[in-house]
Amino acid sequence: MTEAQSNGKLVLSREHVLNLLREMIRIRRFEEKCAELYTLEKIRGFLHLYIGEEAIAVGVMEALSPEDAVVATYREHGHALARGISMAAVMAEMYGKQEGCSRGRGGSMHIFDAATRFYGGNAIVGGGLPLAVGLGLADKMQGHSRVTTCFFGEGAVAEGEFHESMNLAALWNLPVLFACENNYYAMGTALQYSESETDLKRKAEAYGMTAHSVDGMNVVDVERAAREAMAHIRAGNGPVFIEFRTYRFRAHSMFDAQLYREKSEVEEHKAHGPIKEFRSWALETGFVHQADIEEIENEVAAEVDAAVAFAEAGTWEPLSDLTRGVGAEAT
Amino acid sequence: MTNEMTYREAVRAAIAEAMTKDDRVFLMGEDVGRYGGCYAVSKGLLEQFGPERIIDTPLSESGFTGAGIGAALGGMRPIVELMTVNFSLLALDQILNGAATLRHMSGEQFNVPLVIRMATGAGRQLAAQHSHSLEGWYAHIPGIRVLAPATLEDARGMLWTALQDPDPVLIFENVMLYNRAGKIAEDAGAVDITRAAIRREGSHLSLITYGGSLWKTLGAADELSREGVEAEVIDLRSLRPLDEETFLASVRKTRRAVIVDEGWKSVSLAAEISSRIMENAFWDLDAPVERVCSAEVPIPYPKHLEDAAIPQVPAIVAAARATLGAAP
């Protein structure tokens, strides 16, 4: 990790390190609170937690500009927070309250935010990829220099829409970053049981696309790879695919008994978790001090409490609004 | 002043006009450029507008339909052409889970101003994977508008209005209409896309139809007229939302209704219209509602069987006679 200071274009400052750490901790504590609220039945439906994978959303978002677009999956709380959507609005969405970022209509799997160009929250695996291709196409046609980043899991790689999108983006030289979060399990099916070729970057390379594989547990590696990819894309060199190797510490969703993997495997990954490792490194190198971490934890705890209070105080949309939001005119 | 043109040329003129008037409009689909369109609708447009705006796509219906949705979100006004309604099933995820739901799911922060055109219907002996009429399926989905232009004026005028809609619009072009020629006003342009049209006035019964079946239904009305029966012919034009007001007013006047729909009869658009008549005009009826739909069979290849599978004039006339209490 220490080589990150001199290697590549990324120069770390104390502020930057604190920020990366803070953003990952925000996601972690938010997700832990969501799990708790789920058992209290405050949050219902499917709930997919990002615990263990925080470094990817945090590192990639560092490389984005405000005018860029993000397309994410149903495991997108972390992306939403890292992108800058307020924790309170995201939590209210978890509750289904009309103060939520999608007015409560979406819930955990459908977080949207126009202000940060956050296009979901897509719960059809692979379904967000063509959308990202189209956003990239619109940018190219209109001469914008902005980039669309599309997050998806390794499970999506088996979908036809992945292959169609890889081909279209490469064929049309579109400004899209394909950020594949490989946590090695599509729900309960391990990669080797679903892919004949488990080296995912080779799939993108087959479409003539620049592709990399990166340690997704190392936030600095993630950020550096994302920055390099964005520079490549902004220079008009076409789309980039990055596989971020990661691991999901929690169940797929709250209904998952995790029969498909050994507890020891989970523990092994947890021991090298992205926050744990980065925090240790930051303390060892003297970038941050124990007091900084305590301060971050206190701030985040207060932010989470405020988000929960905001969601609790939120209101239910009246039944009379049931059919609202289907179209500009009723169809 | 009028011009003589085909339905195909009317659609082409509508696309060309939209692209001329609005830089955000582009056409994307399989073989729309160099080939000129599977049904030759876009022939010549590549030369006129160039490959940046007349985009040949690979055979990736879900991919390029989704790209159309994304481009619409990104500020463009795409026209996506799907070669046939059967192929549109490969894009159904994007249409239903994406285009139709994004406004709602995002709490109205995003909308998808996308137009998707596709060919529909039987009659060209294209057999069971190129000939179906699935517009009724699409009309089931809240969040999209479904149009069926049957006339030259609608082929010419619906597209521009559809492109002004902030939400997705699907336009179904019946394959048997492309060669249909006629006169159209020189200054023909945008038309309303919300109302059904009374294509023939009559007082004895209402024949309710849309798309490719309109001309057969008008033929049946002519035949009935020779027997002294004056049928009112309603062209639905918009399949979602349905202009209930127009067809209910007609049924309340004539007290009898026959619905002609090229979809299969079970769980069809015709079933929906029949239900709405029951719910809203039951006490005005003098006879049970009749339906003329496609036989419950995938569309067969041989001409005689294909013809027999879909609504034809004799069946429409027979159904009309049945509602009038006459021997069929």
CSV table of N, CA, C and O in Angstrom, one decimal, chain B residues 274-324:
chain,number,residue,atom,x,y,z
B,274,SER,N,-64.1,-4.9,-24.7
B,274,SER,CA,-65.3,-5.5,-24.3
B,274,SER,C,-65.7,-5.3,-22.9
B,274,SER,O,-66.8,-4.9,-22.5
B,275,SER,N,-64.7,-5.4,-22.0
B,275,SER,CA,-64.9,-5.2,-20.6
B,275,SER,C,-65.3,-3.8,-20.3
B,275,SER,O,-66.2,-3.6,-19.5
B,276,ARG,N,-64.6,-2.9,-20.9
B,276,ARG,CA,-65.0,-1.5,-20.7
B,276,ARG,C,-66.4,-1.2,-21.1
B,276,ARG,O,-67.1,-0.4,-20.5
B,277,ILE,N,-66.8,-1.8,-22.2
B,277,ILE,CA,-68.2,-1.6,-22.7
B,277,ILE,C,-69.2,-2.2,-21.6
B,277,ILE,O,-70.1,-1.5,-21.3
B,278,MET,N,-68.8,-3.4,-21.1
B,278,MET,CA,-69.7,-4.0,-20.1
B,278,MET,C,-69.8,-3.1,-18.8
B,278,MET,O,-70.8,-2.9,-18.3
B,279,GLU,N,-68.6,-2.6,-18.4
B,279,GLU,CA,-68.6,-1.8,-17.2
B,279,GLU,C,-69.3,-0.4,-17.3
B,279,GLU,O,-69.9,0.0,-16.4
B,280,ASN,N,-69.2,0.1,-18.6
B,280,ASN,CA,-69.7,1.5,-18.7
B,280,ASN,C,-71.0,1.7,-19.6
B,280,ASN,O,-71.6,2.7,-19.5
B,281,ALA,N,-71.3,0.7,-20.4
B,281,ALA,CA,-72.4,0.9,-21.3
B,281,ALA,C,-73.3,-0.4,-21.4
B,281,ALA,O,-74.1,-0.5,-22.3
B,282,PHE,N,-73.2,-1.2,-20.3
B,282,PHE,CA,-74.0,-2.4,-20.3
B,282,PHE,C,-75.5,-2.2,-20.6
B,282,PHE,O,-76.1,-2.9,-21.4
B,283,TRP,N,-76.0,-1.2,-19.9
B,283,TRP,CA,-77.5,-1.0,-20.0
B,283,TRP,C,-77.9,-0.3,-21.3
B,283,TRP,O,-79.1,-0.2,-21.7
B,284,ASP,N,-76.9,0.1,-22.1
B,284,ASP,CA,-77.2,0.7,-23.4
B,284,ASP,C,-77.1,-0.4,-24.5
B,284,ASP,O,-77.5,-0.1,-25.7
B,285,LEU,N,-76.7,-1.6,-24.2
B,285,LEU,CA,-76.5,-2.6,-25.2
B,285,LEU,C,-77.8,-3.3,-25.6
B,285,LEU,O,-78.6,-3.6,-24.7
B,286,ASP,N,-78.0,-3.6,-26.8
B,286,ASP,CA,-79.1,-4.4,-27.3
B,286,ASP,C,-78.7,-5.8,-27.6
B,286,ASP,O,-79.5,-6.7,-27.9
B,287,ALA,N,-77.4,-6.1,-27.6
B,287,ALA,CA,-76.9,-7.4,-28.0
B,287,ALA,C,-75.5,-7.6,-27.4
B,287,ALA,O,-74.8,-6.6,-27.1
B,288,PRO,N,-75.1,-8.9,-27.2
B,288,PRO,CA,-73.8,-9.1,-26.6
B,288,PRO,C,-72.7,-8.6,-27.6
B,288,PRO,O,-72.9,-8.6,-28.8
B,289,VAL,N,-71.6,-8.1,-27.0
B,289,VAL,CA,-70.5,-7.7,-27.8
B,289,VAL,C,-69.9,-8.8,-28.5
B,289,VAL,O,-69.7,-9.9,-28.0
B,290,GLU,N,-69.5,-8.6,-29.8
B,290,GLU,CA,-68.8,-9.7,-30.5
B,290,GLU,C,-67.4,-9.3,-30.7
B,290,GLU,O,-67.0,-8.1,-30.8
B,291,ARG,N,-66.5,-10.3,-30.9
B,291,ARG,CA,-65.1,-10.1,-31.1
B,291,ARG,C,-64.6,-10.9,-32.4
B,291,ARG,O,-65.0,-12.1,-32.5
B,292,VAL,N,-63.9,-10.2,-33.2
B,292,VAL,CA,-63.2,-10.9,-34.3
B,292,VAL,C,-61.7,-10.8,-34.1
B,292,VAL,O,-61.2,-9.6,-34.2
B,293,CYS,N,-61.1,-11.9,-33.8
B,293,CYS,CA,-59.7,-11.8,-33.4
B,293,CYS,C,-58.9,-12.9,-34.2
B,293,CYS,O,-59.5,-13.6,-35.0
B,294,SER,N,-57.6,-13.0,-33.9
B,294,SER,CA,-56.9,-14.1,-34.5
B,294,SER,C,-57.2,-15.4,-33.9
B,294,SER,O,-57.5,-15.5,-32.7
B,295,ALA,N,-57.1,-16.5,-34.7
B,295,ALA,CA,-57.3,-17.9,-34.2
B,295,ALA,C,-56.2,-18.2,-33.2
B,295,ALA,O,-55.1,-17.6,-33.3
B,296,GLU,N,-56.5,-19.1,-32.3
B,296,GLU,CA,-55.5,-19.4,-31.2
B,296,GLU,C,-54.4,-20.3,-31.7
B,296,GLU,O,-54.4,-21.5,-31.4
B,297,VAL,N,-53.6,-19.8,-32.6
B,297,VAL,CA,-52.6,-20.6,-33.2
B,297,VAL,C,-51.4,-19.7,-33.7
B,297,VAL,O,-51.7,-18.5,-34.0
B,298,PRO,N,-50.2,-20.2,-33.5
B,298,PRO,CA,-49.1,-19.3,-34.1
B,298,PRO,C,-49.4,-19.1,-35.6
B,298,PRO,O,-50.0,-20.0,-36.2
B,299,ILE,N,-49.0,-18.0,-36.2
B,299,ILE,CA,-49.4,-17.7,-37.5
B,299,ILE,C,-48.7,-18.8,-38.5
B,299,ILE,O,-47.5,-18.9,-38.5
B,300,PRO,N,-49.5,-19.5,-39.3
B,300,PRO,CA,-49.0,-20.5,-40.2
B,300,PRO,C,-48.5,-19.9,-41.4
B,300,PRO,O,-48.9,-18.8,-41.8
B,301,TYR,N,-47.6,-20.6,-42.1
B,301,TYR,CA,-47.0,-20.2,-43.3
B,301,TYR,C,-47.9,-20.2,-44.6
B,301,TYR,O,-47.9,-19.2,-45.3
B,302,PRO,N,-48.6,-21.3,-44.8
B,302,PRO,CA,-49.4,-21.3,-46.1
B,302,PRO,C,-50.4,-20.2,-46.2
B,302,PRO,O,-51.1,-19.9,-45.2
B,303,LYS,N,-50.6,-19.6,-47.3
B,303,LYS,CA,-51.4,-18.4,-47.5
B,303,LYS,C,-52.9,-18.7,-47.0
B,303,LYS,O,-53.4,-17.9,-46.3
B,304,HIS,N,-53.4,-19.8,-47.4
B,304,HIS,CA,-54.8,-20.1,-47.0
B,304,HIS,C,-55.0,-20.2,-45.5
B,304,HIS,O,-56.0,-19.7,-45.0
B,305,LEU,N,-54.0,-20.7,-44.8
B,305,LEU,CA,-54.1,-20.9,-43.4
B,305,LEU,C,-53.8,-19.5,-42.7
B,305,LEU,O,-54.4,-19.2,-41.7
B,306,GLU,N,-52.8,-18.8,-43.3
B,306,GLU,CA,-52.5,-17.5,-42.7
B,306,GLU,C,-53.8,-16.6,-42.8
B,306,GLU,O,-54.2,-15.9,-41.8
B,307,ASP,N,-54.4,-16.5,-43.9
B,307,ASP,CA,-55.6,-15.7,-44.1
B,307,ASP,C,-56.7,-16.1,-43.1
B,307,ASP,O,-57.4,-15.3,-42.6
B,308,ALA,N,-56.8,-17.5,-42.9
B,308,ALA,CA,-57.9,-17.9,-42.1
B,308,ALA,C,-57.6,-17.6,-40.6
B,308,ALA,O,-58.5,-17.6,-39.8
B,309,ALA,N,-56.3,-17.4,-40.3
B,309,ALA,CA,-55.9,-17.2,-38.9
B,309,ALA,C,-56.2,-15.8,-38.4
B,309,ALA,O,-56.4,-15.6,-37.2
B,310,ILE,N,-56.3,-14.8,-39.3
B,310,ILE,CA,-56.5,-13.4,-38.8
B,310,ILE,C,-57.8,-12.9,-39.3
B,310,ILE,O,-58.5,-13.5,-40.2
B,311,PRO,N,-58.3,-11.8,-38.7
B,311,PRO,CA,-59.6,-11.2,-39.1
B,311,PRO,C,-59.7,-10.9,-40.6
B,311,PRO,O,-58.7,-10.3,-41.1
B,312,GLN,N,-60.8,-11.3,-41.2
B,312,GLN,CA,-61.0,-11.0,-42.6
B,312,GLN,C,-62.4,-10.4,-42.7
B,312,GLN,O,-63.3,-10.6,-41.8
B,313,VAL,N,-62.7,-9.8,-43.9
B,313,VAL,CA,-64.0,-9.2,-44.1
B,313,VAL,C,-65.2,-10.1,-43.8
B,313,VAL,O,-66.1,-9.7,-43.1
B,314,PRO,N,-65.3,-11.3,-44.4
B,314,PRO,CA,-66.5,-12.2,-44.1
B,314,PRO,C,-66.7,-12.4,-42.6
B,314,PRO,O,-67.9,-12.4,-42.2
B,315,ALA,N,-65.7,-12.6,-41.8
B,315,ALA,CA,-65.9,-12.8,-40.4
B,315,ALA,C,-66.4,-11.6,-39.7
B,315,ALA,O,-67.2,-11.7,-38.8
B,316,ILE,N,-65.9,-10.4,-40.2
B,316,ILE,CA,-66.4,-9.2,-39.6
B,316,ILE,C,-67.9,-9.0,-39.9
B,316,ILE,O,-68.7,-8.6,-39.0
B,317,VAL,N,-68.2,-9.2,-41.2
B,317,VAL,CA,-69.6,-9.1,-41.6
B,317,VAL,C,-70.5,-10.1,-40.8
B,317,VAL,O,-71.6,-9.7,-40.3
B,318,ALA,N,-70.0,-11.3,-40.6
B,318,ALA,CA,-70.8,-12.3,-39.9
B,318,ALA,C,-71.0,-11.9,-38.5
B,318,ALA,O,-72.1,-12.1,-37.9
B,319,ALA,N,-70.0,-11.4,-37.8
B,319,ALA,CA,-70.1,-11.0,-36.4
B,319,ALA,C,-71.1,-9.8,-36.3
B,319,ALA,O,-71.9,-9.7,-35.4
B,320,ALA,N,-71.0,-8.9,-37.3
B,320,ALA,CA,-71.9,-7.7,-37.3
B,320,ALA,C,-73.4,-8.2,-37.4
B,320,ALA,O,-74.3,-7.8,-36.7
B,321,ARG,N,-73.6,-9.2,-38.3
B,321,ARG,CA,-74.9,-9.7,-38.5
B,321,ARG,C,-75.4,-10.4,-37.2
B,321,ARG,O,-76.6,-10.3,-36.8
B,322,ALA,N,-74.5,-11.1,-36.6
B,322,ALA,CA,-74.9,-11.8,-35.3
B,322,ALA,C,-75.3,-10.8,-34.3
B,322,ALA,O,-76.3,-11.0,-33.6
B,323,THR,N,-74.7,-9.6,-34.1
B,323,THR,CA,-75.1,-8.7,-33.1
B,323,THR,C,-76.4,-8.1,-33.5
B,323,THR,O,-77.1,-7.5,-32.7
B,324,LEU,N,-76.7,-8.1,-34.8
B,324,LEU,CA,-78.0,-7.5,-35.3
B,324,LEU,C,-79.1,-8.5,-35.2
B,324,LEU,O,-80.3,-8.3,-35.5
